[in-house]
Coordinates of C-alpha atoms in Angstrom, one line a residue:
Chain A
M1 CA 107.3 126.1 68.2
E2 CA 107.8 122.5 69.4
K3 CA 106.4 121.6 72.7
I4 CA 108.9 121.5 75.6
V5 CA 108.6 118.2 77.6
V6 CA 111.5 118.7 80.0
D7 CA 112.9 122.1 81.1
V8 CA 116.1 121.9 83.2
E9 CA 117.2 125.2 84.7
T10 CA 120.6 125.8 86.4
L11 CA 120.4 122.5 88.2
G12 CA 122.9 121.8 91.0
K13 CA 123.5 119.0 93.5
R14 CA 125.8 119.4 96.4
Y15 CA 127.2 116.7 98.6
A16 CA 129.2 117.0 101.7
L17 CA 132.4 114.9 101.7
S18 CA 133.5 114.0 105.1
H19 CA 137.2 113.1 105.4
Q20 CA 138.4 110.7 108.0
Q21 CA 139.9 112.5 110.9
R22 CA 142.8 111.1 112.8
T23 CA 141.5 110.3 116.2
D24 CA 144.4 108.9 118.2
S25 CA 142.7 109.0 121.6
I26 CA 139.3 109.5 123.1
K27 CA 140.6 112.8 124.5
S28 CA 141.4 114.3 121.1
W29 CA 138.0 113.0 119.8
L30 CA 136.2 114.6 122.7
L31 CA 138.1 117.8 122.3
S32 CA 137.3 118.1 118.6
A33 CA 133.6 117.3 119.3
V34 CA 133.4 120.0 122.0
N35 CA 135.2 122.4 119.7
R36 CA 132.6 121.8 117.0
A37 CA 129.7 122.2 119.4
I38 CA 131.0 125.5 120.8
A39 CA 132.3 127.0 117.6
N40 CA 129.1 126.0 115.8
G41 CA 130.8 126.6 112.5
P42 CA 131.1 124.3 109.6
K43 CA 132.7 121.0 110.5
P44 CA 136.4 121.4 109.7
N45 CA 136.8 118.0 108.0
V46 CA 133.8 118.3 105.7
E47 CA 134.3 119.4 102.1
E48 CA 131.7 120.6 99.7
F49 CA 131.4 118.8 96.4
W50 CA 129.1 119.7 93.6
A51 CA 128.2 116.5 91.6
I52 CA 126.5 118.8 89.0
R53 CA 126.1 122.5 88.8
G54 CA 124.6 125.1 86.5
V55 CA 123.2 122.4 84.2
S56 CA 120.4 123.7 81.8
F57 CA 118.8 122.2 78.8
Q58 CA 115.4 121.5 77.2
V59 CA 114.0 118.5 75.6
H60 CA 111.2 118.9 73.1
R61 CA 108.6 116.4 71.9
G62 CA 110.1 113.6 69.9
E63 CA 113.7 114.5 70.8
C64 CA 116.2 112.1 72.2
R65 CA 119.0 113.8 74.2
A66 CA 122.1 111.7 75.0
L67 CA 124.2 112.6 78.0
V68 CA 127.9 111.8 77.4
G69 CA 130.9 112.2 79.6
K70 CA 133.4 110.2 81.6
N71 CA 132.7 108.3 84.8
G72 CA 132.0 110.8 87.5
S73 CA 130.9 113.6 85.2
G74 CA 127.5 113.7 86.8
K75 CA 125.3 111.9 84.3
S76 CA 123.8 109.5 86.8
T77 CA 123.2 112.2 89.3
L78 CA 121.3 114.2 86.7
L79 CA 119.2 111.2 85.8
K80 CA 118.4 110.6 89.4
I81 CA 117.2 114.1 89.9
L82 CA 115.1 113.9 86.8
S83 CA 113.6 110.7 88.1
R84 CA 112.9 112.3 91.4
I85 CA 115.0 109.8 93.3
I86 CA 117.2 112.5 94.9
P87 CA 116.3 116.2 95.3
P88 CA 118.4 119.0 93.6
T89 CA 120.2 121.5 95.9
E90 CA 119.5 124.4 93.5
G91 CA 117.7 125.1 90.3
R92 CA 114.7 123.3 89.1
V93 CA 113.2 120.9 86.5
R94 CA 109.8 121.2 85.0
I95 CA 108.3 118.1 83.4
R96 CA 105.2 118.2 81.3
G97 CA 103.7 114.7 80.9
R98 CA 104.5 111.3 82.2
I99 CA 108.0 110.3 82.8
A100 CA 109.2 106.7 83.1
S101 CA 112.7 106.0 84.4
L102 CA 114.6 102.9 83.5
L103 CA 117.7 103.3 85.6
E104 CA 117.9 99.5 85.9
V105 CA 115.9 96.7 84.4
G106 CA 113.5 94.8 86.7
T107 CA 113.2 97.3 89.6
G108 CA 111.3 95.6 92.3
F109 CA 111.4 92.2 90.8
H110 CA 111.0 89.7 93.6
P111 CA 112.7 86.3 93.1
E112 CA 109.9 84.3 94.8
L113 CA 107.2 85.8 92.6
T114 CA 106.3 84.3 89.2
G115 CA 106.9 86.1 85.9
R116 CA 103.3 87.0 85.7
E117 CA 103.2 88.5 89.2
N118 CA 106.4 90.4 88.7
I119 CA 105.1 92.0 85.5
F120 CA 102.3 93.7 87.5
L121 CA 104.6 94.6 90.4
N122 CA 107.3 96.1 88.2
A123 CA 104.6 97.9 86.1
A124 CA 103.2 99.5 89.3
M125 CA 106.7 100.6 90.3
L126 CA 107.1 102.3 87.0
G127 CA 103.9 104.2 87.7
C128 CA 101.6 102.1 85.5
A129 CA 98.1 101.2 86.7
E130 CA 97.1 97.6 86.8
R131 CA 94.4 98.2 84.2
E132 CA 97.0 99.5 81.8
A133 CA 99.4 96.6 82.6
K134 CA 96.6 94.1 81.8
R135 CA 96.1 95.8 78.5
Q136 CA 99.7 95.6 77.7
F137 CA 100.2 92.1 79.1
D138 CA 100.2 90.1 75.9
A139 CA 102.5 92.6 74.2
I140 CA 104.9 92.3 77.1
V141 CA 104.9 88.5 77.2
D142 CA 105.3 88.4 73.4
F143 CA 108.2 90.8 73.5
S144 CA 110.0 89.0 76.2
G145 CA 109.5 85.5 74.8
V146 CA 109.2 83.8 78.2
E147 CA 105.6 82.7 77.7
R148 CA 106.2 79.1 78.8
F149 CA 107.7 80.2 82.1
L150 CA 105.1 82.8 83.1
D151 CA 104.0 80.9 86.2
T152 CA 107.5 80.0 87.3
P153 CA 109.1 82.0 90.1
V154 CA 111.7 84.2 88.5
K155 CA 114.4 82.8 90.8
R156 CA 114.4 79.8 88.5
Y157 CA 114.8 82.0 85.4
S158 CA 118.1 82.1 83.4
N159 CA 119.8 85.5 83.4
G160 CA 118.7 86.1 79.8
M161 CA 115.1 85.3 80.5
Y162 CA 115.1 87.6 83.5
V163 CA 116.5 90.6 81.7
R164 CA 114.3 90.1 78.7
L165 CA 111.1 90.0 80.8
A166 CA 112.3 93.0 82.9
Y167 CA 113.1 95.0 79.8
A168 CA 109.8 94.1 78.1
V169 CA 107.8 95.6 81.1
S170 CA 109.7 98.8 81.0
A171 CA 109.4 99.1 77.2
H172 CA 105.7 98.9 77.4
V173 CA 105.0 101.5 80.0
S174 CA 103.2 104.3 78.4
A175 CA 105.1 107.6 79.0
D176 CA 105.8 110.8 77.2
M177 CA 109.3 110.7 78.3
L178 CA 111.8 107.9 79.0
V179 CA 114.9 108.2 81.1
I180 CA 117.3 105.4 80.3
D181 CA 120.7 104.6 82.0
E182 CA 122.7 102.1 80.0
V183 CA 119.9 99.6 80.2
L184 CA 120.0 98.9 76.4
A185 CA 123.0 96.7 77.0
V186 CA 120.8 93.7 78.0
G187 CA 120.3 90.3 76.4
D188 CA 121.9 88.9 73.3
H189 CA 122.5 90.7 70.1
D190 CA 119.1 89.9 68.6
F191 CA 117.3 91.1 71.7
Q192 CA 119.3 94.4 71.8
R193 CA 118.4 95.0 68.2
K194 CA 114.7 94.4 69.1
C195 CA 115.0 96.9 72.0
M196 CA 116.6 99.5 69.7
E197 CA 113.9 99.2 67.1
H198 CA 111.2 99.5 69.8
L199 CA 112.8 102.6 71.2
K200 CA 113.1 104.2 67.8
A201 CA 109.5 103.5 67.0
G202 CA 108.5 105.2 70.2
L203 CA 110.6 108.2 69.4
S204 CA 109.2 108.6 65.9
S205 CA 105.7 108.4 67.4
G206 CA 106.4 111.5 69.5
R207 CA 107.9 110.2 72.7
S208 CA 111.0 111.9 74.1
A209 CA 114.0 110.3 75.8
I210 CA 117.1 111.2 77.8
I211 CA 119.7 108.5 77.6
V212 CA 123.0 107.9 79.1
S213 CA 125.4 105.6 77.2
H214 CA 129.1 105.1 76.8
D215 CA 128.4 103.3 73.5
L216 CA 128.8 106.1 70.9
S217 CA 127.5 104.1 68.0
L218 CA 124.3 103.7 70.0
V219 CA 124.2 107.4 70.7
R220 CA 124.7 108.2 67.0
E221 CA 121.8 105.9 66.1
L222 CA 119.3 107.2 68.6
A223 CA 120.1 110.7 69.7
T224 CA 119.0 113.9 68.1
H225 CA 120.9 116.1 70.6
V226 CA 123.9 115.6 72.8
T227 CA 124.9 117.1 76.1
W228 CA 128.6 116.7 77.0
L229 CA 129.3 116.8 80.7
Q230 CA 132.6 117.0 82.5
N231 CA 133.1 117.3 86.3
G232 CA 129.4 118.2 86.7
R233 CA 129.4 121.1 84.2
I234 CA 128.2 121.2 80.6
V235 CA 131.1 121.4 78.2
E236 CA 128.9 121.6 75.2
S237 CA 125.3 121.0 74.2
A238 CA 124.4 120.7 70.6
P239 CA 122.4 118.8 67.9
I240 CA 124.0 115.6 66.8
E241 CA 124.6 117.0 63.3
S242 CA 127.1 119.5 64.7
D243 CA 129.9 116.9 65.0
I244 CA 129.8 117.2 68.8
L245 CA 130.5 113.5 69.2
Q246 CA 133.8 113.9 67.2
R247 CA 134.9 116.7 69.5
Y248 CA 133.9 114.6 72.5
S249 CA 135.8 111.5 71.4
G250 CA 138.6 113.4 69.8
Chain B
M1 CA 97.8 125.1 77.8
T2 CA 94.9 123.0 76.6
P3 CA 92.7 121.5 79.2
D4 CA 93.7 117.9 78.4
S5 CA 97.4 118.6 78.5
P6 CA 99.0 116.5 81.3
P7 CA 99.9 118.2 84.6
E8 CA 103.3 119.7 85.1
I9 CA 105.7 118.2 87.6
L10 CA 108.0 120.7 89.3
I11 CA 111.2 119.4 90.8
D12 CA 113.0 122.0 93.0
G13 CA 113.9 120.2 96.1
S14 CA 111.3 121.8 98.4
P15 CA 109.5 119.4 100.7
P16 CA 105.8 118.7 99.7
S17 CA 102.9 120.0 101.8
F18 CA 100.8 117.4 103.7
R19 CA 98.0 117.8 101.2
E20 CA 100.2 117.4 98.2
Y21 CA 101.8 114.4 99.7
C22 CA 98.4 112.7 100.3
L23 CA 97.4 113.3 96.7
E24 CA 100.7 111.8 95.6
L25 CA 100.1 108.7 97.8
W26 CA 96.7 108.3 96.2
K27 CA 98.2 108.6 92.8
F28 CA 100.6 105.8 93.5
R29 CA 98.1 103.5 95.4
E30 CA 98.8 100.7 92.9
V31 CA 102.3 100.4 94.3
A32 CA 100.9 99.9 97.8
K33 CA 98.5 97.3 96.5
M34 CA 101.3 95.4 94.7
L35 CA 103.6 95.5 97.7
I36 CA 101.0 94.2 100.0
R37 CA 100.0 91.5 97.5
R38 CA 103.7 90.6 97.1
D39 CA 104.3 90.3 100.8
L40 CA 101.2 88.1 101.4
I41 CA 102.1 85.8 98.5
V42 CA 105.7 85.5 99.6
R43 CA 104.8 84.9 103.2
F44 CA 102.7 81.8 102.4
R45 CA 104.4 80.4 99.3
Q46 CA 106.1 77.0 99.8
T47 CA 104.4 76.6 103.2
Y48 CA 102.4 73.5 103.9
F49 CA 99.9 75.0 106.3
G50 CA 99.6 78.2 104.3
L51 CA 97.0 80.7 105.6
A52 CA 96.4 78.5 108.8
W53 CA 99.6 80.2 110.1
L54 CA 97.6 83.3 110.6
L55 CA 95.6 81.5 113.3
F56 CA 98.3 79.3 114.7
K57 CA 100.6 82.0 115.9
P58 CA 98.2 84.0 118.1
L59 CA 96.6 80.8 119.3
I60 CA 99.8 79.4 120.6
L61 CA 100.8 82.7 122.1
M62 CA 97.4 82.9 123.9
A63 CA 97.8 79.3 125.2
V64 CA 101.3 80.1 126.6
M65 CA 100.1 83.3 128.2
S66 CA 97.0 81.7 129.8
F67 CA 99.4 79.1 131.2
A68 CA 102.0 81.7 132.4
F69 CA 99.8 84.4 133.8
G70 CA 96.5 82.6 134.4
F71 CA 97.7 79.3 135.8
L72 CA 101.3 79.9 137.1
A73 CA 100.8 83.4 138.4
G74 CA 97.2 82.8 139.3
F75 CA 95.8 86.0 137.8
D76 CA 92.5 84.5 136.7
K77 CA 90.8 84.2 140.1
N78 CA 88.8 87.4 140.3
H79 CA 86.8 87.4 137.0
S80 CA 83.6 85.8 135.8
I81 CA 84.9 86.3 132.3
P82 CA 86.8 83.4 130.8
Y83 CA 90.5 84.2 131.3
P84 CA 91.6 83.1 127.7
L85 CA 89.2 85.7 126.3
I86 CA 90.8 88.5 128.5
I87 CA 94.2 87.3 127.3
F88 CA 93.1 87.3 123.6
C89 CA 92.1 90.9 123.8
G90 CA 95.6 91.7 124.9
V91 CA 97.6 89.2 122.9
I92 CA 96.1 90.0 119.5
P93 CA 96.9 93.8 119.6
W94 CA 100.3 93.2 121.2
Y95 CA 101.2 90.6 118.5
F96 CA 100.2 93.1 115.8
F97 CA 102.2 95.9 117.4
S98 CA 105.3 93.8 118.1
N99 CA 105.3 92.6 114.4
A100 CA 104.3 95.7 112.6
V101 CA 106.8 98.0 114.3
P102 CA 110.0 96.0 113.4
D103 CA 108.5 95.2 109.9
G104 CA 107.8 98.9 109.3
M105 CA 111.1 100.0 110.8
N106 CA 113.2 97.7 108.5
S107 CA 111.1 98.3 105.5
L108 CA 112.8 101.4 104.1
L109 CA 116.3 99.9 104.5
G110 CA 115.1 96.6 103.0
H111 CA 113.8 98.5 100.0
M112 CA 116.8 100.7 99.4
H113 CA 117.6 99.0 96.1
I114 CA 114.2 100.1 94.9
I115 CA 114.3 103.6 96.5
Q116 CA 117.6 104.2 94.6
K117 CA 116.1 103.3 91.3
T118 CA 112.6 104.5 91.0
Y119 CA 110.3 107.2 92.3
F120 CA 107.1 106.8 94.3
P121 CA 106.1 108.4 97.7
R122 CA 108.3 106.5 100.1
A123 CA 105.7 106.4 102.9
I124 CA 104.1 103.7 100.8
I125 CA 106.8 101.2 101.9
P126 CA 106.4 101.3 105.7
C127 CA 102.6 101.7 105.3
A128 CA 102.4 98.6 103.1
A129 CA 104.6 96.6 105.6
V130 CA 102.2 97.6 108.5
A131 CA 99.2 96.8 106.3
V132 CA 100.3 93.2 105.8
D133 CA 100.5 92.7 109.6
A134 CA 97.2 94.6 109.9
I135 CA 95.5 91.9 107.7
E136 CA 96.9 89.2 110.0
F137 CA 95.6 91.2 113.0
L138 CA 92.1 91.4 111.6
V139 CA 92.0 87.7 110.8
A140 CA 93.3 86.9 114.3
W141 CA 90.0 88.2 115.8
L142 CA 88.4 85.1 114.2
L143 CA 90.1 83.3 117.1
F144 CA 88.4 85.6 119.6
A145 CA 85.0 84.9 117.9
L146 CA 85.7 81.1 118.1
G147 CA 86.7 81.5 121.7
C148 CA 83.4 83.3 122.5
L149 CA 81.5 80.4 120.9
W150 CA 83.5 77.9 122.9
F151 CA 82.9 79.6 126.2
G152 CA 79.3 80.5 125.3
Y153 CA 80.1 84.2 126.0
L154 CA 78.7 87.0 123.9
P155 CA 80.0 90.6 123.8
G156 CA 77.5 93.4 124.7
W157 CA 76.5 96.7 123.0
Q158 CA 80.0 98.1 123.7
I159 CA 81.3 96.1 120.7
V160 CA 80.3 99.0 118.4
F161 CA 83.4 100.8 119.6
F162 CA 85.6 97.9 118.7
P163 CA 86.5 99.3 115.2
L164 CA 87.6 102.6 116.7
F165 CA 90.1 101.1 119.0
C166 CA 91.4 98.9 116.1
L167 CA 91.8 102.1 114.0
Q168 CA 93.7 103.9 116.7
L169 CA 96.1 100.9 117.0
L170 CA 96.6 101.0 113.2
V171 CA 97.4 104.7 113.4
L172 CA 99.8 104.2 116.2
C173 CA 101.6 101.3 114.5
T174 CA 101.9 103.3 111.3
A175 CA 103.2 106.4 113.0
V176 CA 105.8 104.6 115.1
S177 CA 106.9 102.7 112.0
L178 CA 107.2 105.8 109.8
W179 CA 109.3 107.4 112.5
L180 CA 111.6 104.4 113.2
A181 CA 111.9 103.6 109.5
V182 CA 113.5 107.0 108.8
A183 CA 115.6 106.9 112.0
N184 CA 116.8 103.4 111.1
V185 CA 118.1 104.6 107.7
K186 CA 120.1 107.4 109.3
L187 CA 121.2 105.5 112.4
R188 CA 121.4 101.7 112.2
D189 CA 121.6 101.5 116.0
I190 CA 117.8 101.8 116.0
G191 CA 117.5 98.4 114.5
N192 CA 119.4 96.9 117.4
L193 CA 117.6 98.9 120.0
V194 CA 114.0 98.4 119.1
P195 CA 113.7 94.6 119.4
F196 CA 115.1 94.9 122.9
L197 CA 112.7 97.7 123.8
L198 CA 109.8 95.6 122.5
M199 CA 110.8 92.7 124.7
S200 CA 110.8 95.0 127.7
G201 CA 107.6 96.7 126.5
F202 CA 105.8 93.4 126.6
F203 CA 106.0 93.4 130.4
L204 CA 104.8 97.0 130.5
T205 CA 101.8 96.2 128.4
P206 CA 98.7 94.6 129.8
A207 CA 98.7 91.7 127.3
G208 CA 98.9 88.7 129.7
Y209 CA 97.3 90.5 132.6
T210 CA 94.9 93.5 133.1
I211 CA 95.5 97.0 134.3
A212 CA 93.7 96.0 137.6
R213 CA 97.1 94.4 138.6
I214 CA 98.8 97.8 138.6
P215 CA 99.0 99.5 142.0
E216 CA 96.9 102.7 142.0
P217 CA 99.8 105.3 142.3
W218 CA 101.6 103.8 139.3
K219 CA 98.5 103.7 137.0
L220 CA 98.9 107.1 135.5
L221 CA 102.6 106.6 134.6
Y222 CA 101.8 103.1 133.3
A223 CA 99.0 104.4 131.1
L224 CA 101.5 106.7 129.2
N225 CA 102.2 103.5 127.2
P226 CA 99.6 104.1 124.5
L227 CA 99.0 100.4 124.1
V228 CA 97.5 100.4 127.6
G229 CA 94.5 102.5 126.7
I230 CA 94.0 100.6 123.4
I231 CA 94.1 97.2 125.0
E232 CA 91.9 98.1 128.0
G233 CA 89.5 99.8 125.6
L234 CA 89.3 96.7 123.5
R235 CA 88.6 94.6 126.6
W236 CA 85.9 97.1 127.6
S237 CA 84.3 96.9 124.1
L238 CA 84.4 93.2 123.7
L239 CA 83.9 91.9 127.3
R240 CA 80.7 93.6 128.2
G241 CA 82.3 96.6 129.7
M242 CA 84.6 94.5 132.0
D243 CA 85.6 96.7 135.0
G244 CA 83.9 99.8 133.6
F245 CA 85.2 102.2 131.0
P246 CA 88.9 103.0 131.4
E247 CA 88.7 106.7 130.8
T248 CA 92.1 107.9 131.9
P249 CA 94.1 105.3 129.9
V250 CA 92.0 105.8 126.8
L251 CA 92.3 109.6 126.9
L252 CA 96.0 109.4 127.6
S253 CA 96.5 106.9 124.8
L254 CA 94.6 109.1 122.4
A255 CA 96.8 112.0 123.3
V256 CA 100.0 110.1 122.9
T257 CA 98.9 108.5 119.6
L258 CA 98.0 111.9 118.1
T259 CA 101.3 113.4 119.3
I260 CA 103.4 110.6 117.8
G261 CA 101.3 110.7 114.7
L262 CA 101.8 114.4 114.0
A263 CA 105.5 114.3 114.9
A264 CA 106.1 111.3 112.7
T265 CA 104.3 112.7 109.7
R266 CA 106.1 116.0 109.9
H267 CA 109.5 114.3 110.3
F268 CA 108.8 111.9 107.5
L269 CA 107.7 114.7 105.1
A270 CA 110.8 116.7 105.8
I271 CA 113.2 113.8 105.2
E272 CA 111.5 111.6 102.6
A273 CA 112.8 113.3 99.4
S274 CA 116.4 112.8 100.5
L275 CA 116.1 109.2 101.6
A276 CA 118.1 107.9 98.7
D277 CA 121.0 110.2 99.7
L278 CA 121.0 109.1 103.3
A279 CA 121.4 105.4 102.9

């Protein structure tokens, strides 16, 4: 039996939507406030909204699961829960091993700091000790190709240099599991190719990943499994060979 | 499970216990180190005087206060101790408190872009902000040491208690910052209110004068301000006991500090996981 790295069980996240109430006068506003205080019931103008609900799946070692779905289907909410940025309302997730979340490139990059300083800052944010960052330093610099500008503050970097350096740090954090949100769309074509190859190498060496992407050709190239979300519920969850992508896009 | 298999992380939305949270803070200590280093680097980059700013600011504040309270208000008549030294003992802690509290308070809001994108225990952010000011605070005592040399005045045995009062001040600043930082994320009014309170608080804190100026019947109420006990305690420890040990203010201050500390910790633990949702 393959080892389970991530086990998601009936996960749900509820938000309260507050609708704007017509308050024509201070009097009506006060009245409604008093009403709420006395009645002590649910606020009348607040609606419940489940960003995701009843979501379950497992990711085994070496698997790459792609989450697909339209905007607002709950993909990002799910990634944020897996990354421990927001807590779930119900259900639970069990993670075995180290998880690194790349929800954006260059989290924590500070414009006044040099490239070198930002590498260590960003690595720490991704849960990577300084010792480990030092060991990976040359590989990171090499991957990014910004060697000449290492001691220049990143505020003077071009856009391309900035994202290449940022991606290089995330790519070299050692983790059993990567959570990636559309961040492969960085840099020029060559650099994207390089990122893709790097990620594939990681997967074949036994890492796992959960990715979100609207780019179906990318999903086809990387993913072993696909989970299709709609309005916060799973429509279908299947291995990539089962033509799930045709059904999704068709 | 094999012994070397990595620990399991469980995400179920329940708040962590105090012990679990401390372990988590320890696990992510690198982040704190990096944030402190970043703030120190950024604070002095592209400045001509660099680290000298650490000494300039409290020195100027002390000079102004010696002038205002010692010379203008004529508070310095009754003591054999050089008045600037008495002022230093009040200015240095006040300067730390009045910087650390707003810095800590604004730190969570200022780091929302990071909080929304990556995980680490959020308490690291306000704690690191306070720590940066704490480093300035410790360096500022060099000024006091120089002042002692200048006036040919040496502290007595009481100086062994100096670190304890510094520690209490650090705990107080951290606790107040943790509390206000969370409150400020929920209710931005706090950010407007606190600078105003600090300005008023300056006059209710014995920074430019000593507690001896406070009329007897008001002393107890006055000492509810936890900074009173800390500052008078520092004066006692550094100025050869000054007017005798200020028991009541010190004990009151300890009680207030502990209460704020416990309340702030509890509040922070309950809220911290959902910070990203609150902003």
